Coordinates of C-alpha atoms and ligand atoms in Angstrom, one line a residue:
M15 CA 0.0 0.0 0.0
S16 CA 1.4 3.4 -0.9
R17 CA 1.9 5.8 1.9
S18 CA 0.7 9.3 1.3
Y19 CA 0.4 12.3 3.6
A20 CA -1.5 15.6 3.4
I21 CA 0.6 18.4 4.9
A22 CA -0.7 21.9 5.7
V23 CA 2.0 24.4 5.2
I24 CA 1.9 27.9 6.8
P25 CA 5.0 29.8 5.8
G26 CA 3.9 32.9 7.6
D27 CA 6.0 36.1 8.1
G28 CA 9.6 37.3 7.9
I29 CA 12.0 34.5 7.1
G30 CA 9.1 31.9 7.3
P31 CA 8.6 31.6 3.6
E32 CA 12.3 31.0 2.8
V33 CA 13.0 28.5 5.6
V34 CA 9.8 26.6 4.7
R35 CA 10.8 26.5 1.0
E36 CA 14.0 24.6 2.0
G37 CA 12.0 22.4 4.4
L38 CA 9.7 21.4 1.5
R39 CA 12.7 20.8 -0.8
V40 CA 14.0 18.3 1.8
L41 CA 10.6 16.8 2.3
E42 CA 10.2 16.1 -1.4
R43 CA 13.6 14.5 -1.6
V44 CA 13.2 12.3 1.4
A45 CA 9.8 11.2 0.2
T46 CA 11.2 10.1 -3.1
I47 CA 14.0 8.2 -1.4
E48 CA 11.8 6.5 1.2
G49 CA 9.0 5.8 -1.2
F50 CA 6.0 7.9 0.2
S51 CA 4.2 10.8 -1.3
V52 CA 3.2 14.1 0.1
R53 CA 0.4 16.5 -0.8
A54 CA 1.4 19.9 0.5
T55 CA -1.3 22.6 0.7
T56 CA 0.1 26.1 1.4
Y57 CA -2.0 28.6 3.4
P58 CA -1.2 32.4 3.1
F59 CA -1.9 33.4 6.7
G60 CA 0.3 35.9 8.3
A61 CA 1.0 39.7 8.2
E62 CA 0.7 40.3 4.4
H63 CA -2.5 38.4 4.2
Y64 CA -3.9 40.2 7.3
L65 CA -3.0 43.6 6.0
K66 CA -4.7 42.8 2.6
T67 CA -7.8 41.1 3.9
K68 CA -8.1 41.7 7.7
E69 CA -8.3 37.9 7.9
I70 CA -6.2 36.1 10.5
F71 CA -7.1 32.4 10.3
P72 CA -10.6 32.0 9.0
D73 CA -12.7 29.0 10.3
A74 CA -13.1 27.4 6.9
A75 CA -9.3 27.2 6.4
F76 CA -8.9 26.1 10.0
S77 CA -11.1 23.1 9.6
E78 CA -9.3 22.2 6.4
V79 CA -6.0 22.4 8.1
K80 CA -7.4 20.3 10.9
G81 CA -8.3 17.5 8.5
Q82 CA -4.7 17.0 7.2
D83 CA -2.0 14.7 8.6
A84 CA 0.3 17.4 10.0
I85 CA 1.2 21.0 9.8
L86 CA 4.5 22.7 9.0
L87 CA 4.8 26.3 10.1
G88 CA 7.6 28.8 9.2
A89 CA 7.3 31.8 11.6
I90 CA 4.7 34.3 12.6
G91 CA 5.2 38.0 13.7
D92 CA 5.5 41.3 12.0
P93 CA 6.4 44.7 13.5
R94 CA 3.6 46.4 11.5
I95 CA 0.9 44.4 13.4
E96 CA -0.3 44.8 16.9
V97 CA 1.9 42.7 19.2
G98 CA 0.5 39.2 19.8
L99 CA -2.4 39.5 17.4
L100 CA -1.1 37.0 14.8
E101 CA 1.0 35.0 17.2
F102 CA -2.2 34.2 19.1
G103 CA -4.5 34.2 16.1
I104 CA -2.4 31.6 14.3
I105 CA 0.2 29.8 16.5
A106 CA -1.7 29.8 19.8
K107 CA -5.0 29.0 18.0
L108 CA -3.4 25.9 16.5
R109 CA -2.0 24.9 19.9
F110 CA -5.2 25.4 21.8
E111 CA -7.9 24.4 19.3
L112 CA -6.0 21.3 18.2
D113 CA -5.2 20.7 21.9
L114 CA -1.5 20.2 21.1
F115 CA -0.6 19.8 24.8
V116 CA 3.0 18.8 24.3
N117 CA 5.6 21.2 23.0
L118 CA 8.6 19.0 22.4
R119 CA 11.9 20.8 22.2
P120 CA 15.1 18.8 21.8
V121 CA 18.3 20.4 23.0
K122 CA 20.8 18.2 21.1
L123 CA 24.3 19.3 20.3
Y124 CA 25.6 17.9 17.0
A125 CA 29.2 19.2 17.1
E126 CA 31.3 20.7 19.9
H127 CA 32.2 23.8 18.0
L128 CA 28.5 24.9 18.0
C129 CA 28.3 25.0 21.8
P130 CA 29.4 28.3 23.5
L131 CA 30.1 26.4 26.7
K132 CA 33.7 25.5 27.4
D133 CA 34.5 21.7 27.2
K134 CA 31.0 20.5 26.5
R135 CA 30.7 17.8 23.9
P136 CA 27.7 16.4 22.1
E137 CA 27.3 13.7 24.8
D138 CA 27.0 16.4 27.4
V139 CA 24.3 18.4 25.7
D140 CA 21.5 15.9 24.7
F141 CA 18.2 16.4 26.4
V142 CA 14.6 17.1 25.6
V143 CA 12.3 19.8 27.1
V144 CA 8.7 18.8 27.3
R145 CA 6.9 22.1 27.6
E146 CA 3.2 22.1 28.5
N147 CA 1.5 23.9 25.7
T148 CA -2.1 24.7 26.5
E149 CA -2.3 26.4 29.9
D150 CA -0.4 28.7 32.3
A151 CA -0.3 32.4 31.5
Y152 CA -1.0 31.5 27.8
A153 CA -4.6 30.6 28.5
G154 CA -5.4 34.3 28.1
M155 CA -7.3 34.9 31.3
R156 CA -6.3 38.5 31.6
G157 CA -7.7 41.9 32.1
F158 CA -7.0 45.6 32.5
F159 CA -8.9 47.8 34.9
K160 CA -8.8 51.6 34.8
K161 CA -6.6 51.2 31.7
G162 CA -4.4 54.1 30.8
T163 CA -5.0 55.8 34.2
P164 CA -2.5 56.1 37.1
D165 CA -4.6 53.6 39.0
E166 CA -4.4 50.9 36.3
I167 CA -4.4 47.3 37.3
A168 CA -3.4 44.5 34.9
T169 CA -3.8 40.8 35.6
Q170 CA -3.2 37.6 33.8
E171 CA -3.9 34.3 35.5
I172 CA -1.3 31.5 35.7
L173 CA -3.7 28.6 35.3
F174 CA -3.1 24.9 35.7
T175 CA -5.6 22.0 35.5
R176 CA -5.0 18.6 37.1
K177 CA -5.8 17.0 33.7
G178 CA -3.5 19.3 31.8
V179 CA -0.6 18.9 34.2
E180 CA -1.0 15.1 34.5
R181 CA -1.2 14.4 30.7
V182 CA 2.0 16.3 30.0
I183 CA 3.9 14.8 32.9
R184 CA 2.8 11.3 31.8
Y185 CA 4.0 12.1 28.3
A186 CA 7.3 13.1 29.7
F187 CA 7.7 9.9 31.7
E188 CA 6.8 7.8 28.7
L189 CA 9.5 9.7 26.7
A190 CA 12.1 9.3 29.4
R191 CA 11.3 5.6 29.7
G192 CA 11.8 5.1 26.0
R193 CA 15.1 7.0 25.7
P194 CA 18.4 5.1 25.7
G195 CA 20.8 5.8 28.6
E196 CA 20.0 7.4 31.9
K197 CA 16.1 7.6 31.8
K198 CA 15.8 10.6 34.1
L199 CA 13.0 13.1 34.2
T200 CA 13.5 16.5 35.9
L201 CA 10.5 18.5 36.9
V202 CA 11.3 22.2 36.5
D203 CA 9.0 24.6 38.3
K204 CA 8.9 27.5 40.8
A205 CA 6.7 25.9 43.5
N206 CA 8.6 27.6 46.2
A207 CA 7.3 31.0 45.1
V208 CA 4.3 30.2 42.9
R209 CA 2.5 27.9 45.2
A210 CA -0.1 27.0 42.6
M211 CA 2.7 24.9 41.1
D212 CA 2.3 22.6 44.1
L213 CA -0.2 20.9 41.7
W214 CA 2.8 20.0 39.6
T215 CA 4.8 18.8 42.5
R216 CA 2.0 16.4 43.7
T217 CA 1.0 15.2 40.2
F218 CA 4.7 14.5 39.4
E219 CA 5.1 12.4 42.5
E220 CA 1.9 10.4 41.8
V221 CA 2.6 9.7 38.2
A222 CA 6.2 8.8 39.0
R223 CA 4.9 5.7 40.9
D224 CA 3.8 4.3 37.5
Y225 CA 7.4 4.6 36.2
P226 CA 9.7 2.9 38.6
G227 CA 12.4 2.6 35.8
V228 CA 12.6 6.4 35.4
K229 CA 14.8 8.4 37.8
T230 CA 13.2 11.6 39.0
D231 CA 14.8 14.9 39.8
H232 CA 13.6 18.4 40.5
A233 CA 15.0 21.9 39.9
Y234 CA 13.4 25.3 40.4
I235 CA 13.4 27.3 37.2
D236 CA 16.1 29.7 38.3
A237 CA 18.4 26.9 39.3
A238 CA 17.6 25.0 36.1
C239 CA 18.9 27.9 34.1
M240 CA 22.1 27.7 36.1
W241 CA 22.4 23.9 35.6
M242 CA 21.7 24.1 31.9
V243 CA 24.8 26.3 31.5
K244 CA 27.0 24.7 34.2
N245 CA 26.1 21.0 33.9
P246 CA 23.8 20.4 30.9
E247 CA 24.8 16.7 31.1
W248 CA 22.5 16.4 34.2
F249 CA 19.4 16.7 32.0
D250 CA 17.8 13.9 30.1
V251 CA 14.2 14.8 29.8
A252 CA 12.8 17.9 31.6
V253 CA 9.1 18.7 32.0
T254 CA 7.9 22.2 32.7
T255 CA 5.1 24.8 32.4
N256 CA 4.3 26.7 29.3
L257 CA 6.0 30.0 30.1
F258 CA 9.1 28.5 31.7
G259 CA 9.3 26.1 28.8
D260 CA 9.2 29.0 26.4
I261 CA 12.1 30.7 28.2
I262 CA 14.4 27.9 28.9
T263 CA 14.2 26.5 25.4
D264 CA 15.7 29.8 24.0
L265 CA 18.5 29.2 26.5
G266 CA 18.6 25.6 25.3
A267 CA 18.8 26.7 21.7
M268 CA 21.9 28.7 22.5
L269 CA 23.6 25.6 23.8
I270 CA 23.3 23.8 20.5
G271 CA 24.2 26.6 18.1
G272 CA 21.4 29.1 18.3
M273 CA 17.9 29.8 17.0
G274 CA 18.9 28.6 13.5
I275 CA 18.9 24.9 14.6
A276 CA 16.3 24.6 17.4
A277 CA 13.2 22.7 16.3
S278 CA 9.9 21.9 18.0
G279 CA 6.9 19.8 17.7
N280 CA 3.5 20.9 19.0
I281 CA 2.0 17.5 19.6
H282 CA -1.1 15.7 20.6
P283 CA -0.2 12.0 20.3
G284 CA -2.1 10.3 17.6
R285 CA -3.7 13.5 16.2
V286 CA -2.8 16.2 13.7
S287 CA 0.1 18.1 15.1
M288 CA 2.2 21.2 14.2
F289 CA 5.9 21.5 13.7
E290 CA 8.0 24.7 13.6
G291 CA 11.4 26.1 14.4
I292 CA 11.4 27.8 17.8
H293 CA 12.7 31.0 16.3
G294 CA 10.6 34.0 15.4
S295 CA 10.1 35.6 12.0
A296 CA 13.4 37.7 12.2
P297 CA 12.0 40.4 10.0
K298 CA 15.4 42.0 9.4
Y299 CA 16.5 38.9 7.5
R300 CA 13.3 38.6 5.4
G301 CA 14.0 37.8 1.8
T302 CA 17.8 38.0 2.2
D303 CA 18.4 34.3 1.9
K304 CA 20.6 34.5 5.1
A305 CA 18.5 32.7 7.7
S306 CA 19.2 29.1 8.6
P307 CA 16.5 26.7 7.5
L308 CA 17.9 23.9 9.7
A309 CA 15.4 24.5 12.5
T310 CA 12.6 24.0 10.1
I311 CA 14.3 21.0 8.5
L312 CA 14.7 19.4 11.9
A313 CA 11.1 20.3 12.7
L314 CA 10.2 18.5 9.5
A315 CA 12.2 15.4 10.8
M316 CA 10.0 15.5 13.9
L317 CA 6.9 15.8 11.7
L318 CA 7.9 12.7 9.7
D319 CA 8.4 10.8 12.9
H320 CA 4.9 11.9 14.1
V321 CA 3.1 10.8 11.0
G322 CA 4.7 7.3 11.1
E323 CA 7.8 7.9 8.8
A324 CA 10.3 7.4 11.7
A325 CA 13.0 6.1 9.4
A326 CA 12.7 9.2 7.1
G327 CA 12.7 11.5 10.1
R328 CA 15.9 9.9 11.4
E329 CA 17.5 10.1 8.0
V330 CA 16.8 13.8 7.7
E331 CA 18.2 14.4 11.2
E332 CA 21.2 12.2 10.7
T333 CA 22.0 14.0 7.4
V334 CA 21.9 17.4 9.1
A335 CA 24.1 16.1 11.9
E336 CA 26.6 14.6 9.5
L337 CA 26.9 17.8 7.5
I338 CA 27.6 19.7 10.7
R339 CA 30.1 17.1 12.1
S340 CA 32.0 16.9 8.8
G341 CA 32.4 20.7 8.8
R342 CA 30.5 21.1 5.5
I343 CA 28.1 23.3 7.4
R344 CA 30.7 25.5 9.0
S345 CA 28.5 27.9 10.9
L346 CA 24.9 28.6 11.8
K347 CA 25.3 32.3 12.0
A348 CA 22.8 34.2 9.7
G349 CA 24.5 34.8 6.4
D350 CA 27.5 32.5 6.8
H351 CA 25.7 30.1 4.6
R352 CA 22.8 31.0 2.3
C353 CA 19.4 29.6 3.3
S354 CA 18.9 28.0 -0.1
E355 CA 22.5 26.6 0.0
L356 CA 21.8 24.8 3.3
G357 CA 18.5 23.3 1.9
Q358 CA 20.3 22.2 -1.2
M359 CA 23.1 20.7 0.8
V360 CA 20.8 18.6 2.9
A361 CA 18.8 17.5 -0.1
S362 CA 21.8 16.4 -2.1
R363 CA 23.5 14.7 0.8
L364 CA 20.2 12.8 1.4
R365 CA 20.5 11.5 -2.2
E366 CA 24.2 10.6 -1.9
R367 CA 23.5 8.7 1.3
S368 CA 20.7 6.8 -0.3
R369 CA 22.8 5.9 -3.3
A370 CA 25.6 4.7 -1.0
R371 CA 23.1 2.4 0.7
T372 CA 21.9 0.6 -2.5
Ligands
IPM268 C1 7.6 30.1 20.9 C2 7.2 31.5 20.7 C3 5.7 31.7 21.0 C4 5.5 31.4 22.4 C5 5.2 33.2 20.7 C6 5.4 33.5 19.2 C7 3.8 33.4 21.1 O1 8.0 32.3 21.4 O2 7.0 29.2 20.2 O3 8.4 29.8 21.7 O4 5.7 32.2 23.3 O5 5.1 30.2 22.7
MN269 MN1 9.6 31.3 22.5

């Protein structure tokens, strides 16, 4: 039976279209090699579309996207548009309405020279952050009172549900159990100050009983930032809240070479899920062919794994890793390689590797 996948593609703003173009180049190539087919449907949503039509992400398009096998997203955000409008109307809408409760963010170093820390090697920086993706301050329970006056009050609720906390912790335990090596899960929170996070503490302890083979650990978010820099080798899988996960994964990205290589999956196991680089739209690089598409390409590798093409996903990741280790990809700094050059490099190396196998 032939394998075929419908992929919704949202290139979005800034560098989004160029990095997605390279992602799709790699997708086509790996599909040919691995013998599956892809029907990619591109959606125009983002700043340009909004300025032209005042549409953010219309319901009809949303239900179409929902019916596909997976979503690949470039980047959203544009300085001409009110802060947060498109980010929430597109990215957060997908996360919330598709209930993508896991934001999976690998922090994996492919070559020592990409790490800014002294004496840290790939075996020292290899962990995964499981970021809760549907609750916390992101739930949007906020308000302003006496706005614009000297007496203004602004609030935004940090919100956790037992179900929401439990399912993401359980996912993290499953992930830790399935990983080679240490099998350790670290809970990262701030329960000493934000006492509502006691829900995380208790839920973590309870779920841990179902996973006797997984070692557990705990770090407050401030200390976790310190350990990530001082002893990144202490982490295997870390599970944390939405906002803390957002912040520490930018720090994580810097440990592996920067925003140009940090990928993420917004996942609901078994359902249509969304994959993107963790970087923003970097408007100053828009259209310059300078941005690295590797984050999107590695997000694509995660997408392939999610839809059931694990071998193809591994091959894409391994090809990127090999190009970095061999020094053919010298640097991830914007402009050191062209965006299109990197996409082409990955695509042609995929072909060479497949020829070498047959
Ligand atoms: C991310 C981004 C988003 C977030 C923004 C664009 C809303 O920073 O995916 O990490 O905060 O989740
Ligand atoms: Mn972020």
